[in-house]
Amino acid sequence: MGVIDEEKASDNGYVPPLRQIQVGGTTEPISVAERIQEPDPLLQQEEVPYFDDTQPEWFEQIMRTESLSISFGDKKAVKEVSLPVNAGEVLALIGPSGCGKTTLLRSLNKLVDLTPTAKREGRILLDGTDTDLYDDTYLRRRVGMLFQQPNPFPMSIFDNIAYGLRERGSKRPRKKELEPLVVDSLKRAGLWSEVKDILNQPALALSGGQQQRLCIARSLAVMPEVLLLDEPCSALDPISTSIIEETIVELKDEIAIVIVTHNLQQAERVADRVAFMYLGDLVEYGVAEQVFNAPQAERTKDYVRGDFG
Amino acid sequence: MATSRKKQAQARARKKKVRTPGLWSLSDRIGVFLAWAAGLSLCVIAAVITLFMAWKGLSYLNLDVVTQSPEASLEQDKTGGFLDPIIGTVILTVMGAAIATPIGIGTAVWLTEYGRPAPLARFVEAGVEIIVGAPSIVLAIFGLLVFQQGFMAPFSFTAAGGEVFGRSFFAAGAVMSLIALPFVVGGTREALNSIPKHVREASYALGKDKASTIRRVLMPSARSGIATGATLGMARIAGDTAVVVVLLGASLQLAPEGGLPVIDVLKGTGSTLTSYVFQNSPAGEGNAPEKAYAAAFVLLMIVVGLNLAVNWIAKRGQHKWV
């Protein structure tokens, strides 16, 4: 568990990065291959405040990480990231492949802990409480997740939704008791009208987009407060993608959403706030329009302009 | 610097002669011909075996031989049929699969989903490999050793003086389960390994623990793999001779032991189609080759049927995740 420096930590939970950044570096043009070998010159720029202190604090912070570092063996995937997740908003994590955004996302419901080599430092808070104090299963009920590939279980549509509601052990709720919750979840995920007559059909017979919305409904059924989306549309066609995006925007009033995406247009369409990550560092965090239209860090500018990806 | 390296690479590529696709060389053509010949001759051999067995078997197969019990006789006309061996084969196959399936599933789940401590997992894997490789006569002799112990008397054919023969459907079924076990383990492991990691994670992400994930998500997904493994194992049991000869005895008819229904049959000795064919073939003592051909054909049909079932289960039970 990471120790926070009391003086440095401001009210909104922002902890300045501990790593000192040096100014300078080569100015001569170098090849891409050589650039990878050397520390990135753009990273060696002046420190950019990535937490937007100018925003009013009327929002409710549901989750936040404090100096969170995650490493797999010797490789540091996430470095000292402090990031708030606000209720009623969509937070998009963007950045090039391998920048640690998926690892960061998966750490929020402790799926990362399933990897034997993963090591975590720093804290993750849910409603102000350290998540280490919660049982993993309890945490995952409050922080749901949707994956890159639609992955309904090989059972009926109804049973897929009811799966999370059925407790293991003595008293299994009857189908009739579960039905209102199942129907409600399907309605919230915008799938009800398409499947209301085929609830007993196998879920794997649905189309990819329908399967993904079924997975959303499945997550919603256990009433999470935060929903993590790991590139939820990358395996889907454009029409299914836009339906999922609509669903995300509709859901954000009732549930905080964190989405990892490679698709900048998608981030622009759905996100209220954006965090840009690069090589494990959180480079910039702010309101979506600001990050996309007036990014403060050079690295962010290059990325949102499409210079690299 | 980088550009010069690139130029060097280009120069190297130019020096290398690009081979134009043309006619195959003679050795390649001979190789392809031999591969074709090998494949075709296998087909011919399989076809000859099947047709010969069908011709021989069907010419002697009739309703009487499959509905009558075998009788010991020097004249072939009076040797009866092979109803008891058919029943024996069915009993052994079902028993072996019934014992092997739960144990095999348990082993496969532990190996795939837990596999810790790793040395123990490797040890178990090696054990399964040894069972696969062991000749069934070796397993049979070992089984005889175990079931001849005095405490095994409740499961075995016993003499009036209290001597335990170590021969019964129980004994043969238990050892037969070892023959089927590696197939169940293999089928289940393959099925579990084919389930993407994110499906397990999706279950964890709903706040489920490992036990519920295995029971409610992985087991239903692996169902067809388990069924495939069990069916393959059944085909092997139905075709095994050594275990039957050593552990089931050579009585032609079912010989119930003790007074309890069902249990007495399982405790007693009997025969299966394989031991019946062995006894009555021209090489055996029974001297009823016509019956042997008919029985062999029935056995072949059972095994082919089980293998077709495997294909059908595998095709039907495929779950496709994107």
XYZ file of C-alpha atoms in Angstrom:
631
model
C 0.000 0.000 0.000
C 1.402 3.362 -0.916
C 1.947 6.044 1.661
C 0.627 9.441 0.725
C 2.485 12.559 1.575
C -0.078 14.500 3.571
C 1.231 17.906 2.575
C 1.370 17.157 -1.082
C -2.075 15.671 -1.308
C -4.551 18.391 -2.063
C -8.237 18.276 -1.247
C -9.332 16.773 -4.522
C -7.037 13.823 -4.149
C -4.373 14.918 -6.576
C -0.922 13.700 -5.696
C 1.873 15.229 -7.769
C 4.101 12.703 -9.476
C 7.134 11.851 -7.418
C 9.336 11.263 -10.438
C 11.530 14.212 -11.227
C 11.483 15.158 -14.861
C 14.556 16.649 -16.440
C 14.392 19.379 -19.026
C 16.570 19.082 -22.075
C 17.560 16.343 -24.487
C 18.572 16.086 -28.102
C 17.111 18.353 -30.721
C 18.479 16.560 -33.758
C 16.013 14.480 -35.726
C 16.428 10.769 -34.974
C 14.946 7.647 -36.479
C 12.014 5.884 -34.864
C 14.145 2.884 -33.965
C 16.593 5.069 -32.134
C 13.897 7.047 -30.463
C 12.520 3.910 -28.851
C 15.913 3.149 -27.333
C 16.272 6.554 -25.768
C 14.018 8.104 -23.145
C 11.338 9.972 -24.960
C 12.362 13.632 -25.407
C 8.762 14.739 -25.299
C 8.353 13.137 -21.896
C 11.222 15.208 -20.619
C 9.330 18.413 -20.914
C 8.202 20.633 -18.197
C 5.745 19.110 -15.839
C 2.183 19.643 -16.909
C -0.552 19.720 -14.319
C -2.789 16.922 -15.407
C -5.442 17.417 -12.841
C -7.766 20.202 -13.647
C -8.078 22.207 -10.419
C -10.116 24.903 -12.097
C -13.212 22.731 -12.286
C -15.896 23.233 -9.654
C -16.103 20.416 -7.197
C -19.824 19.863 -7.328
C -19.296 16.410 -8.729
C -19.172 13.371 -6.555
C -16.026 11.350 -6.634
C -16.999 7.701 -6.572
C -13.574 6.187 -7.066
C -10.013 7.305 -7.186
C -6.534 5.908 -7.364
C -3.718 7.339 -5.288
C -0.134 6.954 -6.543
C -1.126 3.658 -8.077
C 1.740 1.681 -9.598
C 1.360 -1.737 -11.135
C 4.241 -3.861 -12.343
C 4.444 -7.271 -13.934
C 7.770 -8.691 -12.867
C 10.306 -6.017 -13.763
C 8.021 -4.216 -16.172
C 6.169 -1.230 -14.791
C 2.842 -0.966 -16.544
C 1.335 1.862 -14.536
C 3.468 4.463 -12.802
C 2.244 6.543 -9.880
C -1.147 7.314 -11.307
C -3.625 9.345 -9.289
C -6.935 9.591 -11.045
C -10.451 10.384 -9.884
C -13.600 8.788 -11.282
C -16.670 10.955 -10.949
C -20.226 9.794 -10.584
C -22.527 10.764 -13.418
C -19.702 11.071 -15.911
C -17.932 9.058 -18.546
C -14.165 8.993 -18.135
C -12.195 7.888 -21.165
C -8.688 6.494 -20.861
C -6.815 7.055 -24.098
C -3.286 6.441 -25.238
C -1.240 4.285 -27.570
C -1.077 0.506 -27.229
C 0.816 -0.728 -24.216
C 0.511 2.540 -22.315
C -1.066 0.841 -19.302
C -4.597 2.089 -19.711
C -6.132 -1.395 -19.746
C -4.012 -2.431 -16.769
C -5.192 0.657 -14.906
C -8.799 -0.171 -15.770
C -8.452 -3.792 -14.718
C -6.904 -2.756 -11.425
C -10.057 -0.835 -10.481
C -11.956 -4.090 -9.924
C -8.802 -6.023 -9.010
C -8.865 -8.273 -12.052
C -5.166 -7.476 -12.340
C -4.637 -9.279 -9.058
C -5.533 -12.529 -10.814
C -2.233 -12.352 -12.713
C 0.289 -14.044 -10.440
C 3.193 -11.751 -11.395
C 1.289 -8.502 -10.890
C 2.408 -6.276 -8.072
C 0.478 -3.241 -6.935
C 1.527 -0.200 -4.967
C -0.606 2.723 -3.987
C -4.256 2.846 -3.077
C -7.560 2.494 -4.864
C -10.468 4.111 -3.083
C -14.129 3.361 -3.612
C -16.422 5.871 -1.902
C -13.478 6.969 0.213
C -12.705 3.481 1.474
C -9.588 1.576 0.514
C -10.656 -1.291 -1.711
C -8.183 -3.573 0.029
C -10.613 -3.580 2.922
C -13.312 -5.075 0.731
C -13.696 -8.665 -0.299
C -12.858 -9.045 -4.009
C -16.294 -10.444 -4.813
C -17.984 -7.540 -3.031
C -15.809 -4.985 -4.830
C -16.581 -6.558 -8.198
C -20.296 -6.340 -7.509
C -19.925 -2.603 -7.019
C -17.505 -2.150 -9.921
C -18.719 -4.046 -12.970
C -16.799 -4.655 -16.159
C -17.374 -5.168 -19.857
C -14.759 -6.782 -22.055
C -13.360 -6.262 -25.512
C -14.938 -9.435 -26.858
C -18.627 -10.075 -26.234
C -18.598 -13.047 -23.897
C -22.049 -14.266 -22.934
C -22.026 -17.524 -21.041
C -23.248 -20.651 -22.844
C -26.711 -20.522 -21.336
C -30.025 -18.852 -22.106
C -30.405 -15.082 -22.335
C -32.409 -15.084 -19.112
C -29.852 -17.183 -17.236
C -27.017 -14.955 -18.418
C -28.601 -11.952 -16.718
C -29.740 -13.954 -13.716
C -26.288 -15.497 -13.248
C -24.935 -12.601 -11.231
C -28.092 -12.435 -9.114
C -28.060 -16.038 -8.084
C -26.109 -16.527 -4.898
C -24.201 -19.675 -4.426
C -25.482 -21.800 -1.618
C -28.685 -22.764 0.083
C -31.541 -20.655 -1.191
C -31.594 -20.054 -4.911
C -34.112 -17.409 -5.913
C -36.831 -18.632 -8.228
C -37.151 -17.523 -11.778
C -40.267 -15.497 -10.997
C -38.504 -13.480 -8.320
C -35.630 -12.667 -10.659
C -37.765 -11.751 -13.640
C -38.386 -8.054 -12.823
C -34.659 -7.459 -12.302
C -33.749 -9.294 -15.498
C -36.306 -7.346 -17.514
C -35.152 -4.066 -15.978
C -31.505 -4.776 -16.770
C -32.322 -5.654 -20.367
C -34.346 -2.450 -20.713
C -31.528 -0.322 -19.329
C -29.107 -1.935 -21.766
C -31.532 -1.232 -24.610
C -31.916 -4.868 -25.548
C -35.363 -5.667 -24.180
C -37.386 -5.036 -27.335
C -35.143 -7.357 -29.334
C -35.053 -10.302 -26.960
C -38.304 -10.184 -24.996
C -39.729 -13.164 -26.904
C -36.573 -15.269 -26.951
C -35.426 -15.106 -23.333
C -34.966 -18.858 -23.238
C -32.857 -19.052 -26.369
C -29.108 -19.545 -26.041
C -27.312 -16.220 -25.706
C -24.542 -17.229 -28.093
C -27.065 -17.243 -30.936
C -27.370 -13.440 -30.733
C -25.385 -11.130 -32.996
C -22.110 -9.637 -31.766
C -23.630 -6.257 -30.942
C -26.573 -7.851 -29.178
C -24.195 -10.078 -27.240
C -22.248 -7.041 -26.073
C -25.432 -5.301 -24.946
C -26.415 -8.528 -23.189
C -23.088 -8.334 -21.364
C -23.917 -4.740 -20.378
C -27.280 -5.924 -19.067
C -25.566 -8.748 -17.226
C -23.242 -6.267 -15.516
C -26.095 -3.886 -14.703
C -28.130 -6.653 -13.080
C -25.886 -6.710 -10.009
C -26.404 -2.932 -9.590
C -22.807 -1.703 -9.816
C -21.893 1.918 -9.073
C -19.030 1.990 -11.548
C -18.868 0.253 -14.911
C -15.506 -0.384 -16.548
C -15.478 -0.784 -20.321
C -12.399 -2.251 -21.972
C -12.603 -1.248 -25.658
C -16.191 -2.485 -25.741
C -16.743 -1.738 -29.439
C -13.496 -2.896 -30.993
C -15.027 -6.191 -32.113
C -18.253 -4.637 -33.381
C -19.535 -3.086 -36.595
C -20.250 0.672 -36.799
C -24.014 0.341 -36.283
C -23.622 -1.821 -33.182
C -20.941 0.574 -31.992
C -23.230 3.577 -32.214
C -25.987 1.709 -30.369
C -23.555 0.810 -27.587
C -22.347 4.410 -27.426
C -25.924 5.636 -27.069
C -26.417 3.144 -24.268
C -23.265 4.391 -22.532
C -24.422 8.005 -22.672
C -27.861 7.043 -21.357
C -26.362 5.064 -18.500
C -23.988 7.688 -17.200
C -26.628 9.458 -15.134
C -27.065 6.453 -12.909
C -23.612 4.933 -13.002
C -20.032 6.156 -13.321
C -18.365 4.841 -16.459
C -14.697 4.409 -17.258
C -13.980 3.477 -20.849
C -10.696 2.456 -22.420
C -10.679 3.169 -26.113
C -8.316 3.353 -29.043
C -10.871 5.263 -30.974
C -10.419 8.989 -30.371
C -13.665 9.872 -32.114
C -15.437 7.507 -29.768
C -13.797 9.136 -26.769
C -14.884 12.533 -28.080
C -18.454 11.335 -28.576
C -19.024 9.713 -25.197
C -16.531 11.101 -22.694
C -16.990 13.948 -20.228
C -13.449 13.692 -19.017
C -10.382 12.241 -20.624
C -7.160 10.870 -19.209
C -4.245 10.471 -21.610
C -1.649 7.882 -20.701
C 1.745 7.255 -22.228
C 4.217 4.517 -21.239
C 2.517 4.016 -17.897
C 2.391 7.689 -16.997
C -0.749 9.698 -16.686
C 0.225 12.606 -18.926
C -2.920 14.669 -18.954
C -6.319 14.591 -17.343
C -9.124 17.018 -17.891
C -12.503 17.877 -19.340
C -12.918 16.169 -22.703
C -13.215 19.343 -24.820
C -10.117 20.766 -23.235
C -8.014 17.657 -23.747
C -9.095 17.364 -27.360
C -9.116 21.023 -28.344
C -6.521 22.622 -26.102
C -4.241 19.906 -24.747
C -1.553 21.213 -22.476
C 1.119 18.541 -22.831
C 3.051 18.164 -26.097
C 2.573 14.412 -25.990
C -1.188 14.773 -25.782
C -1.181 17.295 -28.633
C 0.684 14.842 -30.863
C -1.594 11.988 -29.954
C -4.936 13.705 -30.395
C -3.690 15.238 -33.658
C -2.869 11.718 -34.805
C 0.905 12.077 -35.103
C 1.417 8.721 -33.440
C -0.762 5.990 -32.093
C 22.729 5.941 -39.901
C 19.381 4.269 -40.211
C 19.170 5.054 -43.900
C 22.531 3.445 -44.610
C 21.411 0.283 -42.841
C 18.295 0.279 -44.960
C 20.378 0.590 -48.134
C 22.551 -2.319 -47.091
C 19.482 -4.459 -46.561
C 18.163 -3.501 -49.979
C 21.477 -4.436 -51.561
C 21.387 -7.798 -49.839
C 17.888 -8.412 -51.077
C 18.924 -7.640 -54.655
C 21.811 -10.092 -54.507
C 19.500 -12.893 -53.444
C 18.056 -14.564 -56.507
C 14.306 -14.882 -56.480
C 13.268 -18.356 -57.510
C 10.618 -18.366 -60.171
C 7.760 -20.751 -59.517
C 7.977 -23.523 -62.084
C 7.598 -27.285 -62.318
C 8.176 -29.348 -59.220
C 11.457 -31.187 -58.985
C 11.470 -34.970 -59.442
C 12.078 -35.742 -55.758
C 9.143 -33.522 -54.776
C 6.903 -35.295 -57.240
C 7.947 -38.724 -55.927
C 7.317 -37.528 -52.376
C 3.817 -36.326 -53.208
C 3.077 -39.578 -55.027
C 4.185 -41.622 -51.996
C 2.058 -39.506 -49.668
C -0.960 -40.067 -51.902
C -0.228 -43.787 -52.114
C 0.083 -44.100 -48.331
C -3.203 -42.293 -47.776
C -5.061 -44.274 -50.390
C -3.746 -47.633 -49.205
C -4.946 -46.837 -45.692
C -8.400 -46.171 -47.098
C -8.266 -49.462 -48.979
C -7.213 -51.387 -45.861
C -10.004 -49.812 -43.782
C -12.528 -50.560 -46.511
C -11.352 -54.187 -46.836
C -11.607 -54.771 -43.070
C -15.069 -53.260 -42.891
C -16.394 -55.029 -45.969
C -14.884 -58.372 -45.005
C -16.306 -58.135 -41.488
C -19.652 -57.051 -42.845
C -19.739 -59.906 -45.354
C -18.627 -62.560 -42.833
C -20.571 -61.074 -39.966
C -23.838 -60.447 -41.770
C -23.862 -63.919 -43.273
C -23.857 -65.458 -39.786
C -25.743 -62.761 -37.926
C -29.397 -63.434 -37.174
C -31.916 -62.738 -34.479
C -31.152 -65.989 -32.682
C -27.479 -65.308 -32.015
C -28.161 -61.943 -30.411
C -31.077 -63.163 -28.266
C -29.720 -66.491 -27.038
C -27.227 -67.185 -24.298
C -24.055 -69.005 -25.254
C -23.802 -72.719 -24.492
C -20.679 -74.825 -24.355
C -20.830 -77.424 -27.063
C -18.569 -79.146 -29.505
C -21.020 -78.619 -32.355
C -21.294 -75.088 -33.574
C -25.058 -75.362 -34.098
C -25.588 -75.942 -30.409
C -23.382 -73.172 -29.049
C -26.288 -70.745 -28.803
C -25.869 -67.013 -29.308
C -23.952 -64.215 -27.649
C -26.547 -62.271 -25.703
C -24.540 -62.502 -22.474
C -21.352 -61.084 -24.039
C -23.329 -58.152 -25.448
C -24.769 -57.448 -22.003
C -21.278 -57.878 -20.531
C -19.816 -55.329 -22.931
C -22.573 -52.842 -22.119
C -22.168 -53.306 -18.355
C -18.395 -52.901 -18.460
C -18.517 -49.888 -20.773
C -21.098 -48.072 -18.684
C -19.360 -48.960 -15.422
C -15.942 -47.890 -16.637
C -17.237 -44.589 -17.979
C -19.294 -43.976 -14.830
C -16.216 -44.332 -12.660
C -13.796 -42.545 -15.008
C -15.942 -39.487 -15.816
C -16.172 -37.816 -12.382
C -12.552 -38.613 -11.537
C -11.382 -37.436 -14.948
C -13.349 -34.181 -14.746
C -11.979 -33.500 -11.277
C -8.423 -34.140 -12.394
C -8.775 -31.973 -15.501
C -10.364 -29.080 -13.610
C -7.657 -29.166 -10.991
C -4.896 -29.327 -13.595
C -6.333 -26.545 -15.759
C -7.837 -24.136 -13.256
C -5.542 -24.580 -10.265
C -2.442 -26.565 -11.237
C -0.686 -25.641 -8.035
C 1.680 -26.688 -6.574
C 3.237 -26.939 -10.024
C 5.448 -29.975 -9.290
C 2.402 -31.931 -8.131
C 0.537 -30.927 -11.297
C 3.416 -32.158 -13.450
C 3.458 -35.369 -11.428
C -0.267 -35.904 -12.050
C 0.197 -35.189 -15.756
C 2.976 -37.746 -15.887
C 0.744 -40.243 -14.108
C -1.989 -39.786 -16.704
C 0.606 -40.226 -19.459
C 1.791 -43.481 -17.892
C -1.766 -44.822 -17.755
C -2.199 -43.933 -21.435
C 0.977 -45.749 -22.338
C 0.593 -48.786 -20.106
C -0.504 -51.940 -21.965
C -3.913 -52.967 -20.679
C -2.609 -56.414 -19.722
C -0.296 -54.697 -17.231
C -3.178 -52.755 -15.749
C -5.167 -55.995 -15.646
C -2.501 -57.922 -13.738
C -2.218 -55.047 -11.281
C -5.995 -55.038 -10.898
C -5.957 -58.753 -10.188
C -3.376 -58.190 -7.462
C -5.568 -55.569 -5.826
C -8.880 -57.378 -6.122
C -7.477 -60.682 -4.838
C -6.890 -59.104 -1.426
C -9.175 -60.390 1.277
C -10.837 -57.027 1.954
C -11.938 -56.888 -1.680
C -14.159 -59.930 -1.159
C -17.392 -57.878 -1.308
C -16.493 -56.868 -4.882
C -15.319 -60.178 -6.213
C -16.245 -63.711 -7.169
C -15.311 -65.893 -4.215
C -14.920 -69.624 -3.748
C -16.802 -71.560 -1.069
C -13.675 -71.786 1.078
C -13.416 -67.967 1.211
C -10.736 -67.600 -1.424
C -11.071 -64.358 -3.340
C -10.611 -64.812 -7.058
C -10.336 -61.111 -7.842
C -12.595 -61.561 -10.823
C -15.884 -59.754 -11.291
C -17.570 -56.970 -13.218
C -16.575 -54.697 -10.343
C -12.906 -55.571 -10.722
C -12.927 -55.361 -14.519
C -14.995 -52.146 -14.481
C -12.605 -50.462 -12.046
C -9.566 -51.249 -14.185
C -11.455 -50.370 -17.376
C -12.099 -46.941 -15.861
C -8.338 -46.437 -15.863
C -8.328 -47.067 -19.602
C -11.053 -44.453 -20.147
C -9.665 -41.950 -17.631
C -6.976 -40.323 -19.839
C -9.570 -39.676 -22.538
C -11.902 -37.936 -20.107
C -9.013 -35.908 -18.671
C -7.797 -34.996 -22.163
C -11.238 -34.075 -23.517
C -12.073 -31.955 -20.478
C -8.709 -30.180 -20.451
C -8.941 -29.390 -24.126
C -12.434 -27.986 -23.660
C -11.403 -25.889 -20.654
C -8.336 -24.556 -22.439
C -10.442 -23.491 -25.402
C -12.583 -21.221 -23.202
C -11.106 -17.707 -23.498
C -9.676 -16.158 -20.363
C -12.059 -13.224 -20.597
C -15.047 -15.533 -20.133
C -13.715 -16.550 -16.729
C -12.945 -12.903 -15.969
C -16.471 -11.916 -16.935
C -17.728 -14.244 -14.241
C -15.261 -12.895 -11.676
C -16.272 -9.363 -12.681
C -19.815 -10.183 -11.588
C -18.537 -10.914 -8.099
C -18.437 -14.669 -8.477
C -15.742 -16.783 -6.921
C -13.737 -19.476 -8.645
C -15.952 -22.312 -7.468
C -19.156 -20.847 -8.928
C -17.309 -19.891 -12.096
C -16.155 -23.457 -12.599
C -19.539 -24.933 -11.784
C -21.852 -22.536 -13.563
C -19.764 -21.255 -16.489
C -16.873 -23.578 -17.259
C -18.649 -26.901 -16.753
C -21.560 -26.071 -19.085
C -19.049 -24.789 -21.660
C -16.930 -27.914 -21.399
C -19.881 -30.294 -21.549
C -19.328 -31.432 -25.111
C -15.587 -31.877 -24.554
C -16.310 -34.038 -21.524
C -18.856 -36.081 -23.470
C -16.377 -36.512 -26.315
C -13.675 -37.754 -23.961
C -16.033 -40.114 -22.143
C -17.341 -41.550 -25.422
C -13.844 -42.126 -26.766
C -13.018 -43.858 -23.499
C -16.120 -46.047 -23.860
C -15.003 -47.102 -27.322
C -11.664 -48.116 -25.868
C -13.320 -50.088 -23.069
C -15.611 -51.893 -25.488
C -12.610 -52.944 -27.547
C -10.293 -54.067 -24.748
C -9.622 -57.793 -24.370
C -6.804 -58.216 -21.875
C -8.642 -56.743 -18.899
C -11.681 -58.920 -19.615
C -9.694 -62.140 -19.911
C -7.788 -61.502 -16.695
C -10.391 -59.810 -14.515
C -13.767 -60.983 -15.751
C -12.947 -64.653 -16.137
C -13.845 -66.981 -18.933
C -17.389 -67.958 -18.068
C -19.503 -67.707 -21.199
C -22.683 -66.737 -19.418
C -23.240 -64.170 -16.722
C -22.542 -65.949 -13.447
C -24.217 -63.996 -10.648
C -22.651 -64.245 -7.215
C -24.603 -63.771 -3.999
C -28.345 -63.171 -3.663
C -28.767 -59.419 -4.195
C -30.325 -58.294 -7.472
C -28.080 -56.310 -9.860
C -25.218 -56.443 -7.338
C -24.957 -60.183 -7.819
C -24.386 -59.774 -11.546
C -21.723 -57.102 -10.971
C -20.060 -59.250 -8.319
C -20.067 -62.291 -10.586
C -18.084 -63.133 -13.654
C -19.118 -63.117 -17.293
C -17.846 -62.373 -20.751
C -17.814 -59.570 -23.279
C -17.842 -59.493 -27.053
C -14.054 -59.264 -27.123
C -13.502 -62.287 -24.898
C -16.241 -64.145 -26.787
C -14.538 -63.499 -30.114
C -11.225 -64.514 -28.578
C -12.664 -67.800 -27.259
C -14.582 -68.748 -30.373
C -12.202 -67.647 -33.077
C -10.330 -70.390 -34.895
C -7.467 -69.625 -32.507
C -9.546 -70.199 -29.387
C -11.082 -73.196 -27.628
C -14.726 -72.628 -28.363
C -14.489 -73.599 -32.007
C -17.412 -71.574 -33.240
C -15.810 -69.273 -35.849
C -19.121 -68.317 -37.450
C -20.387 -66.924 -34.139
C -17.050 -65.206 -33.633
C -17.385 -63.400 -36.956
C -20.912 -62.299 -36.129
C -19.848 -61.113 -32.670
C -16.841 -59.297 -34.086
C -19.103 -57.487 -36.535
C -21.434 -56.418 -33.721
C -18.422 -55.174 -31.742
C -17.131 -53.254 -34.745
C -20.531 -51.616 -35.161
C -20.603 -50.603 -31.480
C -17.161 -49.013 -31.675
C -17.844 -47.281 -34.995
C -21.145 -46.053 -33.559
C -19.368 -44.599 -30.527
C -16.852 -42.849 -32.750
C -19.627 -41.380 -34.893
C -21.244 -40.200 -31.668
C -17.993 -38.421 -30.794
C -18.063 -36.522 -34.083
C -21.698 -35.639 -33.619
C -21.208 -34.397 -30.048
C -18.148 -32.372 -31.009
C -19.929 -30.719 -33.906
C -23.071 -30.001 -31.946
C -21.552 -28.684 -28.761
C -19.197 -26.072 -30.123
C -19.461 -22.723 -28.397
C -18.128 -19.901 -30.477
C -16.859 -16.875 -28.691
C -15.774 -14.063 -30.937
